[in-house]
mmCIF file of C-alpha atoms in Angstrom:
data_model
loop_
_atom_site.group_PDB
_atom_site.id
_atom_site.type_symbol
_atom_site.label_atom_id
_atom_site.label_comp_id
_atom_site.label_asym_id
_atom_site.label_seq_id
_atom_site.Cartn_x
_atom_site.Cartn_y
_atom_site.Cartn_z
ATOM 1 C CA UNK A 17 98.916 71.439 84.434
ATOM 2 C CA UNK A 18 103.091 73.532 80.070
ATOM 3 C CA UNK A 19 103.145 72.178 76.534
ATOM 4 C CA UNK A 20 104.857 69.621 73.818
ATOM 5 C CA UNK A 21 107.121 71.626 72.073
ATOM 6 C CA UNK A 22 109.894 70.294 69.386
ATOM 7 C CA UNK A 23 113.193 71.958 68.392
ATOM 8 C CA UNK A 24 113.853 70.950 64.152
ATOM 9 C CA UNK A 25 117.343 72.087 63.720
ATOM 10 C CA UNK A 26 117.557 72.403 59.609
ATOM 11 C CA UNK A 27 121.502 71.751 58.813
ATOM 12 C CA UNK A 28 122.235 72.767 55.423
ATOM 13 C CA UNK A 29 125.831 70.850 54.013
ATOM 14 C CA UNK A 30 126.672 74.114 51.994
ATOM 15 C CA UNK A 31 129.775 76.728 52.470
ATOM 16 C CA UNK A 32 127.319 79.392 53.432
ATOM 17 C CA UNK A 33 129.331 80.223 56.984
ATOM 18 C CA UNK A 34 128.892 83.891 56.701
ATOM 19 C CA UNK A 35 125.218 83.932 55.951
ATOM 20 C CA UNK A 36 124.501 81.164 58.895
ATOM 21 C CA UNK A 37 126.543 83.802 61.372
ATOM 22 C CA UNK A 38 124.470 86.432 60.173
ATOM 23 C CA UNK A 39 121.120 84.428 60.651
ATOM 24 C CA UNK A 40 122.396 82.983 63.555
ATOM 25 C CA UNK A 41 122.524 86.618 64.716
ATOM 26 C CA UNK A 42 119.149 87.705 63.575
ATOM 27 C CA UNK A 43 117.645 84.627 65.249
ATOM 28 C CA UNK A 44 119.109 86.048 68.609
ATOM 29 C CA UNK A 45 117.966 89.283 68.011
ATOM 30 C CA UNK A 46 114.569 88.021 67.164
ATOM 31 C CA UNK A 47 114.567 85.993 70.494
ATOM 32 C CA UNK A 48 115.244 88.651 72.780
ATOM 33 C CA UNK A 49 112.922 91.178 70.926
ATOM 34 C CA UNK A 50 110.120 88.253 71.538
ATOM 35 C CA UNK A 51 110.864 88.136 75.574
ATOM 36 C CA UNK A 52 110.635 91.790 75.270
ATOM 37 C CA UNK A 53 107.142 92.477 74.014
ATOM 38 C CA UNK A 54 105.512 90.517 75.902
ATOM 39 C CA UNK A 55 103.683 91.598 79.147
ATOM 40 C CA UNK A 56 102.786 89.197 82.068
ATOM 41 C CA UNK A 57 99.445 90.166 83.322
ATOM 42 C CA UNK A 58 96.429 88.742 85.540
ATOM 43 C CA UNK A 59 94.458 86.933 83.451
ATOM 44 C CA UNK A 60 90.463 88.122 84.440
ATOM 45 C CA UNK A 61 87.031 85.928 83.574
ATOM 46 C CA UNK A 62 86.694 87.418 80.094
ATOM 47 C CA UNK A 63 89.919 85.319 79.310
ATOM 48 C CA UNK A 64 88.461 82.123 79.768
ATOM 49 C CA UNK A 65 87.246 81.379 76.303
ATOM 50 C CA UNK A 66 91.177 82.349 74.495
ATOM 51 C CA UNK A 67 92.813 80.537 77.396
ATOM 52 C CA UNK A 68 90.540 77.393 77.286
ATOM 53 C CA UNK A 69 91.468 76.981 73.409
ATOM 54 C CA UNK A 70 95.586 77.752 74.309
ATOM 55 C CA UNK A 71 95.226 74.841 76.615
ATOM 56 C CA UNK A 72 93.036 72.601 73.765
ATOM 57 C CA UNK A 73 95.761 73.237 71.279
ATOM 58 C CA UNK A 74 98.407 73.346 73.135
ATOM 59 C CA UNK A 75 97.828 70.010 74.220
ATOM 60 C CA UNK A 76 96.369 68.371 70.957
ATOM 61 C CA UNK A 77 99.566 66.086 70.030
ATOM 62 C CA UNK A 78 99.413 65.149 73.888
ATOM 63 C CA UNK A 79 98.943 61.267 73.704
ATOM 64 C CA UNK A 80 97.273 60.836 76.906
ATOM 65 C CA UNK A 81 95.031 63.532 76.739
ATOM 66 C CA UNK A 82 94.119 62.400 73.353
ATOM 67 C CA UNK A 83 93.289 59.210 74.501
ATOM 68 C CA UNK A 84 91.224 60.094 77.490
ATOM 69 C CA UNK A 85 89.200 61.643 74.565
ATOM 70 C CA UNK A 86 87.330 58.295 73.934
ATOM 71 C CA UNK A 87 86.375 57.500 77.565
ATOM 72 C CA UNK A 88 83.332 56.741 78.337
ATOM 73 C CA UNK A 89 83.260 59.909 79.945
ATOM 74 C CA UNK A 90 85.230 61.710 77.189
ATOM 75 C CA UNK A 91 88.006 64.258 78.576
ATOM 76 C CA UNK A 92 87.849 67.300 76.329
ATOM 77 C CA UNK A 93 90.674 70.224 77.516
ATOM 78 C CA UNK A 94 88.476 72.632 75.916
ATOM 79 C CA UNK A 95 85.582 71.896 77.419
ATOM 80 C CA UNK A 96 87.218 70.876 80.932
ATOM 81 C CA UNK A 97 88.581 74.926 81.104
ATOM 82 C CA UNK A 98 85.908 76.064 80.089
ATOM 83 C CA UNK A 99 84.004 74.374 83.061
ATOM 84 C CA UNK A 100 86.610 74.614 85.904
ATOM 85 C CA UNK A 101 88.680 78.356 85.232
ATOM 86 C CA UNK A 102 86.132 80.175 86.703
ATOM 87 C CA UNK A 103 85.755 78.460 89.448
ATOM 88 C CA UNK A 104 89.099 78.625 89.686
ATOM 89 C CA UNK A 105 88.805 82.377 89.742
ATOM 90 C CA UNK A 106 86.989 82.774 92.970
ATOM 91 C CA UNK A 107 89.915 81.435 94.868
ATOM 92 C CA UNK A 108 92.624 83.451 96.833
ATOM 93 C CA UNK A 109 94.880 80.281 96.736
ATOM 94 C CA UNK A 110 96.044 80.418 92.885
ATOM 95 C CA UNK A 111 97.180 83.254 90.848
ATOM 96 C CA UNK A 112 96.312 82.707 86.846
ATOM 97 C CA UNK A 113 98.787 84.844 84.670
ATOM 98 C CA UNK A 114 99.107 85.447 80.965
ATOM 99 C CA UNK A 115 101.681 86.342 78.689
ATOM 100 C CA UNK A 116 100.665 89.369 75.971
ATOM 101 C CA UNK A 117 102.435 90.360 72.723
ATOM 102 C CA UNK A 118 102.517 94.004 73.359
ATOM 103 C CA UNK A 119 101.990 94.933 69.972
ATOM 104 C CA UNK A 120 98.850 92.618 69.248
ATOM 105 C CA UNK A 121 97.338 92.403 72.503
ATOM 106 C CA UNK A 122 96.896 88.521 71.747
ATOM 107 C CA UNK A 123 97.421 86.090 74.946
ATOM 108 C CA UNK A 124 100.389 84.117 73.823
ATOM 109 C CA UNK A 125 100.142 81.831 77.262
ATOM 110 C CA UNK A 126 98.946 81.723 80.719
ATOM 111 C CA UNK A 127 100.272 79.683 83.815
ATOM 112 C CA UNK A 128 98.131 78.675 86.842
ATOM 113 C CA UNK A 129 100.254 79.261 90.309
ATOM 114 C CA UNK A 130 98.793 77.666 93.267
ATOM 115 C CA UNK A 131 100.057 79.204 96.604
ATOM 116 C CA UNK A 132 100.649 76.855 99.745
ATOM 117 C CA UNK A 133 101.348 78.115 103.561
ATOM 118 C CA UNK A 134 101.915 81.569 101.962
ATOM 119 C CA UNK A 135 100.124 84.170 100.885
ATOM 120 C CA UNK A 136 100.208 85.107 96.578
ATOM 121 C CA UNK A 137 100.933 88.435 95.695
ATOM 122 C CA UNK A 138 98.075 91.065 95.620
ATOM 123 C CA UNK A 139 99.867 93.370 93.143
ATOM 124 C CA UNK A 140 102.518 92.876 90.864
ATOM 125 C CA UNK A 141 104.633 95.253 88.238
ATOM 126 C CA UNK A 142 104.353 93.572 84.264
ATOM 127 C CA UNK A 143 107.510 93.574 82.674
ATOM 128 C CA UNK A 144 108.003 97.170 80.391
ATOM 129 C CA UNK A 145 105.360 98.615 82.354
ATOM 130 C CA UNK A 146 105.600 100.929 85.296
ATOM 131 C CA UNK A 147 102.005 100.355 86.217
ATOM 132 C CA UNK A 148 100.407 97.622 89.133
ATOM 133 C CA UNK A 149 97.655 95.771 88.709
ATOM 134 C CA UNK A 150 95.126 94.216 91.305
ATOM 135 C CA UNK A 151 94.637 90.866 89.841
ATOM 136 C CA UNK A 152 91.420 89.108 90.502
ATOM 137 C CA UNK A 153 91.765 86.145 93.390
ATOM 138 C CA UNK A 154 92.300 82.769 91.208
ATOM 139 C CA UNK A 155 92.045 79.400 91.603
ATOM 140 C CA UNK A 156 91.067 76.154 92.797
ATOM 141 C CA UNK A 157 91.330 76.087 96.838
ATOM 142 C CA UNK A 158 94.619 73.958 97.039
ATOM 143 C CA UNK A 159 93.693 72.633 101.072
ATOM 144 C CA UNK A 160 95.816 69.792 101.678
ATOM 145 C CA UNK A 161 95.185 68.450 97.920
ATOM 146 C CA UNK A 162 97.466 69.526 95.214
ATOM 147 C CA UNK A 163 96.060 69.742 91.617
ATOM 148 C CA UNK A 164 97.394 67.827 88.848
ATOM 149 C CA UNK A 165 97.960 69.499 85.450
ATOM 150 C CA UNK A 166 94.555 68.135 84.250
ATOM 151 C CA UNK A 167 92.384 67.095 86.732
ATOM 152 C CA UNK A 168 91.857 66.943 90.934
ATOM 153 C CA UNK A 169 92.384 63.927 92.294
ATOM 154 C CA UNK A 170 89.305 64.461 94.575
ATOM 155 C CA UNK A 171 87.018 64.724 91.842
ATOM 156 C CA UNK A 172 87.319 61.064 91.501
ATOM 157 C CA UNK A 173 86.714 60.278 94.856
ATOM 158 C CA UNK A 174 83.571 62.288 94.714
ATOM 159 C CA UNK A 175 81.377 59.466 94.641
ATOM 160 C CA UNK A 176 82.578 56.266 95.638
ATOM 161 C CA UNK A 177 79.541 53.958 94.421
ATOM 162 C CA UNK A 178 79.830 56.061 90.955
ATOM 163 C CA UNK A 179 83.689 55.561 91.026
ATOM 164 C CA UNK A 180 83.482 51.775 91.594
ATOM 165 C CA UNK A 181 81.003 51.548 88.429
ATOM 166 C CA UNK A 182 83.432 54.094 86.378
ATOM 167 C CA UNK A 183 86.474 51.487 86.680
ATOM 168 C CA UNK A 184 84.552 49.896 84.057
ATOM 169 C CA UNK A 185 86.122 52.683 81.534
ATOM 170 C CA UNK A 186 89.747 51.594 81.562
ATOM 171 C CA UNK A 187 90.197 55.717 81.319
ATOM 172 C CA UNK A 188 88.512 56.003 84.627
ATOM 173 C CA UNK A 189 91.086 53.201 85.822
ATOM 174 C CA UNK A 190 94.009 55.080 84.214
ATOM 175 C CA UNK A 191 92.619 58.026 86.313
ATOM 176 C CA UNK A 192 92.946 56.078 89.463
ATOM 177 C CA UNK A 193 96.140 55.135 89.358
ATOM 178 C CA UNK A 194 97.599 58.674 88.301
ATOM 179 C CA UNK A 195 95.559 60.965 91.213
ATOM 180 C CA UNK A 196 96.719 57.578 93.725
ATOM 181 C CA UNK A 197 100.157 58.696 92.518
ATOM 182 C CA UNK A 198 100.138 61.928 92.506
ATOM 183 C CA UNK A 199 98.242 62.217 95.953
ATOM 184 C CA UNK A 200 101.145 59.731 97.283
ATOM 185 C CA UNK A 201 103.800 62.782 95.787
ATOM 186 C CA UNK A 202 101.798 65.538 97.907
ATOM 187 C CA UNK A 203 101.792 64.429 100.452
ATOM 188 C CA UNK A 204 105.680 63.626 100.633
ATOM 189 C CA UNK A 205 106.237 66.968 98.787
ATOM 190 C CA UNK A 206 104.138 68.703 100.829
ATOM 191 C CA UNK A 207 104.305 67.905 104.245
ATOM 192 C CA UNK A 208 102.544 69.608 107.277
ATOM 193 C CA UNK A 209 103.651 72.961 107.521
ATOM 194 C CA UNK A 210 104.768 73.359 104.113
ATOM 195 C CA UNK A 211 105.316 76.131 102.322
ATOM 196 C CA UNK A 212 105.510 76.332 98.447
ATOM 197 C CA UNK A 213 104.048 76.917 95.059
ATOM 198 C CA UNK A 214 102.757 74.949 93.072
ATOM 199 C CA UNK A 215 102.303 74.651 89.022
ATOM 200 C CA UNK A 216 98.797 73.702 88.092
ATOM 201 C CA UNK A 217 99.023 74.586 84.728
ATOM 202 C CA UNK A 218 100.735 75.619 81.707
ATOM 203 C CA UNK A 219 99.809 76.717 78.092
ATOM 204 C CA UNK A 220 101.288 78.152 75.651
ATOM 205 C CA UNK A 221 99.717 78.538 72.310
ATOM 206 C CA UNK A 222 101.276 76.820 69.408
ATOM 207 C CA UNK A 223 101.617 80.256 67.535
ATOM 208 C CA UNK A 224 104.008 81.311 70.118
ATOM 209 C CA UNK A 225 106.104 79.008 71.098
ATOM 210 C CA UNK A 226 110.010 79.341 71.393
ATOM 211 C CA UNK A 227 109.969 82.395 71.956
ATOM 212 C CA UNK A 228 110.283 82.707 75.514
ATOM 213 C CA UNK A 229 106.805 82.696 77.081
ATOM 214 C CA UNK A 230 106.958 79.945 78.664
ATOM 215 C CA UNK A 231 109.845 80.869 80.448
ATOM 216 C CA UNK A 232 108.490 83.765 81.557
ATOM 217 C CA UNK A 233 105.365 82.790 82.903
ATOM 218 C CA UNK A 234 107.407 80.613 84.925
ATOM 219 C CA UNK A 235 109.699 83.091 86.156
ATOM 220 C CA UNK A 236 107.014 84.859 87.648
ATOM 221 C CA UNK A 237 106.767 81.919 89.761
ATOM 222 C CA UNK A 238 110.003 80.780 90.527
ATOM 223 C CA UNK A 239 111.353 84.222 91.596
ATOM 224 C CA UNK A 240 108.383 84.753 94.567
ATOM 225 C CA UNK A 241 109.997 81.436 95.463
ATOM 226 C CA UNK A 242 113.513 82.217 95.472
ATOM 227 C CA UNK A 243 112.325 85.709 97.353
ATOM 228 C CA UNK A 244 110.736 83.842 100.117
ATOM 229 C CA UNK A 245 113.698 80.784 99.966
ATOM 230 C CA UNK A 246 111.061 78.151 99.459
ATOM 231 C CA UNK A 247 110.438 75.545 96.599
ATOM 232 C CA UNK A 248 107.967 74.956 93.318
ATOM 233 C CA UNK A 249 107.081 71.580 91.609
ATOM 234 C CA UNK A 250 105.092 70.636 89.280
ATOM 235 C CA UNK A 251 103.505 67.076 87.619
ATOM 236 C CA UNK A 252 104.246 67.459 84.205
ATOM 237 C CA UNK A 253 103.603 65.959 81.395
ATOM 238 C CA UNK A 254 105.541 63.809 78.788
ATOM 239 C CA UNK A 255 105.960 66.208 76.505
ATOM 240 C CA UNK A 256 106.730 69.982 78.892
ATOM 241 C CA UNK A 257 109.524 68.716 80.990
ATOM 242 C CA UNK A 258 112.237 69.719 79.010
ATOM 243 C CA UNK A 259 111.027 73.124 79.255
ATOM 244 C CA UNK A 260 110.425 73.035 82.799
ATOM 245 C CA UNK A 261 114.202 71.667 82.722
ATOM 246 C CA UNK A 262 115.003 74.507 81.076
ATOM 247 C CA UNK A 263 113.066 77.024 84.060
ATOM 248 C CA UNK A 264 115.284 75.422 86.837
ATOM 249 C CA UNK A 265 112.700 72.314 87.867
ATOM 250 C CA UNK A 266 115.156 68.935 88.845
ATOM 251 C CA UNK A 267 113.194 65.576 88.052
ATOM 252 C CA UNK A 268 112.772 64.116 91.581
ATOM 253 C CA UNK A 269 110.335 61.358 90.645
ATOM 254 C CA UNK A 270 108.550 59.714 87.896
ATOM 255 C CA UNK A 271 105.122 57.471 86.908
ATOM 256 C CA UNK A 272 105.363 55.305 83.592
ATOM 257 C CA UNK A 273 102.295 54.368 82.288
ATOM 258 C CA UNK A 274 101.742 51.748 79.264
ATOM 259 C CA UNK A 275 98.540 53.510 77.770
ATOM 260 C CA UNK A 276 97.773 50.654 75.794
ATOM 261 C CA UNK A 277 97.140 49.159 79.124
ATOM 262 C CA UNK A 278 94.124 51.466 79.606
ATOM 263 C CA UNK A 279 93.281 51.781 76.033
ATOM 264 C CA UNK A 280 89.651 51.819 75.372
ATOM 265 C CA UNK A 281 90.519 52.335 71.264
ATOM 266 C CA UNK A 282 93.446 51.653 69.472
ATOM 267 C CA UNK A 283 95.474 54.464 68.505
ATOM 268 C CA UNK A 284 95.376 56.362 64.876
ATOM 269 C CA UNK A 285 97.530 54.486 62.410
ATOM 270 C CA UNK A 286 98.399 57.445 60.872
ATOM 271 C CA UNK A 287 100.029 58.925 64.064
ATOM 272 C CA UNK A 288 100.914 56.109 65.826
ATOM 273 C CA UNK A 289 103.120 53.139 64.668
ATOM 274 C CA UNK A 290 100.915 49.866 65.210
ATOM 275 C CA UNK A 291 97.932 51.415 66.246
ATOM 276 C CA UNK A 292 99.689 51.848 69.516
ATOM 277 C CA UNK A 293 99.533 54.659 72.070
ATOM 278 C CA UNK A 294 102.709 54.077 73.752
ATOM 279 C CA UNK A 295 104.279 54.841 76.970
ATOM 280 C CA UNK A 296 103.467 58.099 78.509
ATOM 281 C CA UNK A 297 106.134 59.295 81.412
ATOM 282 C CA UNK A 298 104.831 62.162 83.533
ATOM 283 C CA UNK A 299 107.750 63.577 85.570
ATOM 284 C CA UNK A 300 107.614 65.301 89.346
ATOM 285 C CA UNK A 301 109.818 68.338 89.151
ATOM 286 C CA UNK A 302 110.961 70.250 91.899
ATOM 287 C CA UNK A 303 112.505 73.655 91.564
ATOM 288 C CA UNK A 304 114.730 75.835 94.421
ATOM 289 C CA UNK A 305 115.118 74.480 97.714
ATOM 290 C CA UNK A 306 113.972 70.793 97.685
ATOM 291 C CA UNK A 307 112.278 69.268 100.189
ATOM 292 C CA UNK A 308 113.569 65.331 101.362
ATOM 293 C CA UNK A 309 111.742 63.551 98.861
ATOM 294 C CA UNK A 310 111.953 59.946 97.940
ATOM 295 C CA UNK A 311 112.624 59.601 94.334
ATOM 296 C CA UNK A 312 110.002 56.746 94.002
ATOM 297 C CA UNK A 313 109.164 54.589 90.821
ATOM 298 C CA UNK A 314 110.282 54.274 88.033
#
């Protein structure tokens, strides 16, 4: 599975109109210089520690993630990419791009692209760069599963003695009832015969964001399916809707979860109002040409 990102608009109540055009300007200028120095490349195995600790801190104010932290079987983002991106990488299923600052060479992003009933690109040609590059096959093997953001849904059916002791850990519970949910959403979204892509993940780091990268490591996506007149979706989380919004993705369904309901600690005071985690809505997005899909809860 993009990630929580706030826009603080600043309004200062002084007659400063010509200095607010000019910055107003500047900011634009700024923008589009961002988008432009940026290159969208394959990301290759040497990656995997930088992208593992985008993904860690780009999902650190992420209630439910932070939550699932104090499991009995604590989930740790770090550790969890760390673990499952290369295995991902053997795959010919998913394509894993990142977004470079040209000037810098630092990753600013990456976005896992799962491919289903057609095949991904081999080659591509990066943005301000005539050059194409091979990228390395990537990916989980999608099958007739479709990843979440986080986690497979068949990893917790791995075992079904082990899972009925795990629904002891109210997080192993919570995982139930999200990879029920999500596999009852594939299998209306994706239907036999299907063809589409699929969002497994995206990161961007906290030091880059608004500035365009995740848009463009969604683009990538979202134009191989407007070439080939098919869809995308995605399950995303509370917090990177907006910006998937923003990318063309329509809500078409949605799971609300009381955390506190699956709880196994209070929340921190010092974040959270009452010691309370909160409601956590993750959103089913569908982008280009949508399949008939019932909207479902709400």
């Amino acid at each position: 599975m993009f990630k929580t990102c706030f826009l603080v608009a600043v309004v200062l109540l002084v007659d400063l109109h010509g200095l607010i055009q000019n910055k107003t300007h500047n900011s634009q200028q700024d923008r589009k210089m961002d988008h432009t120095s940026m290159l969208i490349l394959p990301a290759v195995l040497e990656d995997v520690p930088v992208l593992a600790t985008i993904s860690s801190d780009a999902f650190e104010t992420d209630s439910q993630t932070e939550m699932k932290s104090h499991g009995k079987k604590p989930f740790l983002m770090k550790e969890h990419t760390l673990e499952s991106m290369p295995k991902q990488m053997e795959s010919s299923r998913i394509r894993i791009i990142k977004a470079v600052e040209k000037d810098t060479g630092a990753i600013m992003g990456f976005c896992i692209w799962g491919f289903r009933g057609l095949e991904p690109p081999t080659t591509w040609e990066p943005e301000g760069d005539g050059s194409r590059h091979n990228p390395s096959p990537q990916g989980v093997e999608l099958g007739d599963r479709a990843p979440t953001t986080r986690f497979l849904p068949d990893q917790q059916e791995a075992e079904h003695e082990g899972e009925k002791k795990e629904l002891d850990d109210p997080i192993a519970r919570l995982e139930q009832l999200t990879s029920q949910d999500l596999q009852e959403w594939s299998d209306a979204v994706m239907p036999p015969g299907a063809s589409c892509l699929i969002v497994v993940g995206l990161s961007v780091s906290p030091d880059f964001q608004r500035r365009g990268v995740g848009s463009a490591l969604l683009k990538w996506g979202t134009d191989i399916a407007d070439r080939h007149h098919t869809y995308a979706w995605v399950h995303s989380s509370a917090g990177a809707w907006k910006a998937y919004q923003n990318a063309g993705f329509k809500v078409a369904r949605v799971l609300d979860v009381d955390l506190d309901a699956f709880a196994p600690v209070p929340a921190p005071l010092e974040r959270y109002p009452g010691g309370k985690w909160g409601h956590y809505v993750f959103r089913y997005m569908v982008y280009g040409v949508q399949p008939d899909v019932e909207s479902g809860p709400s």
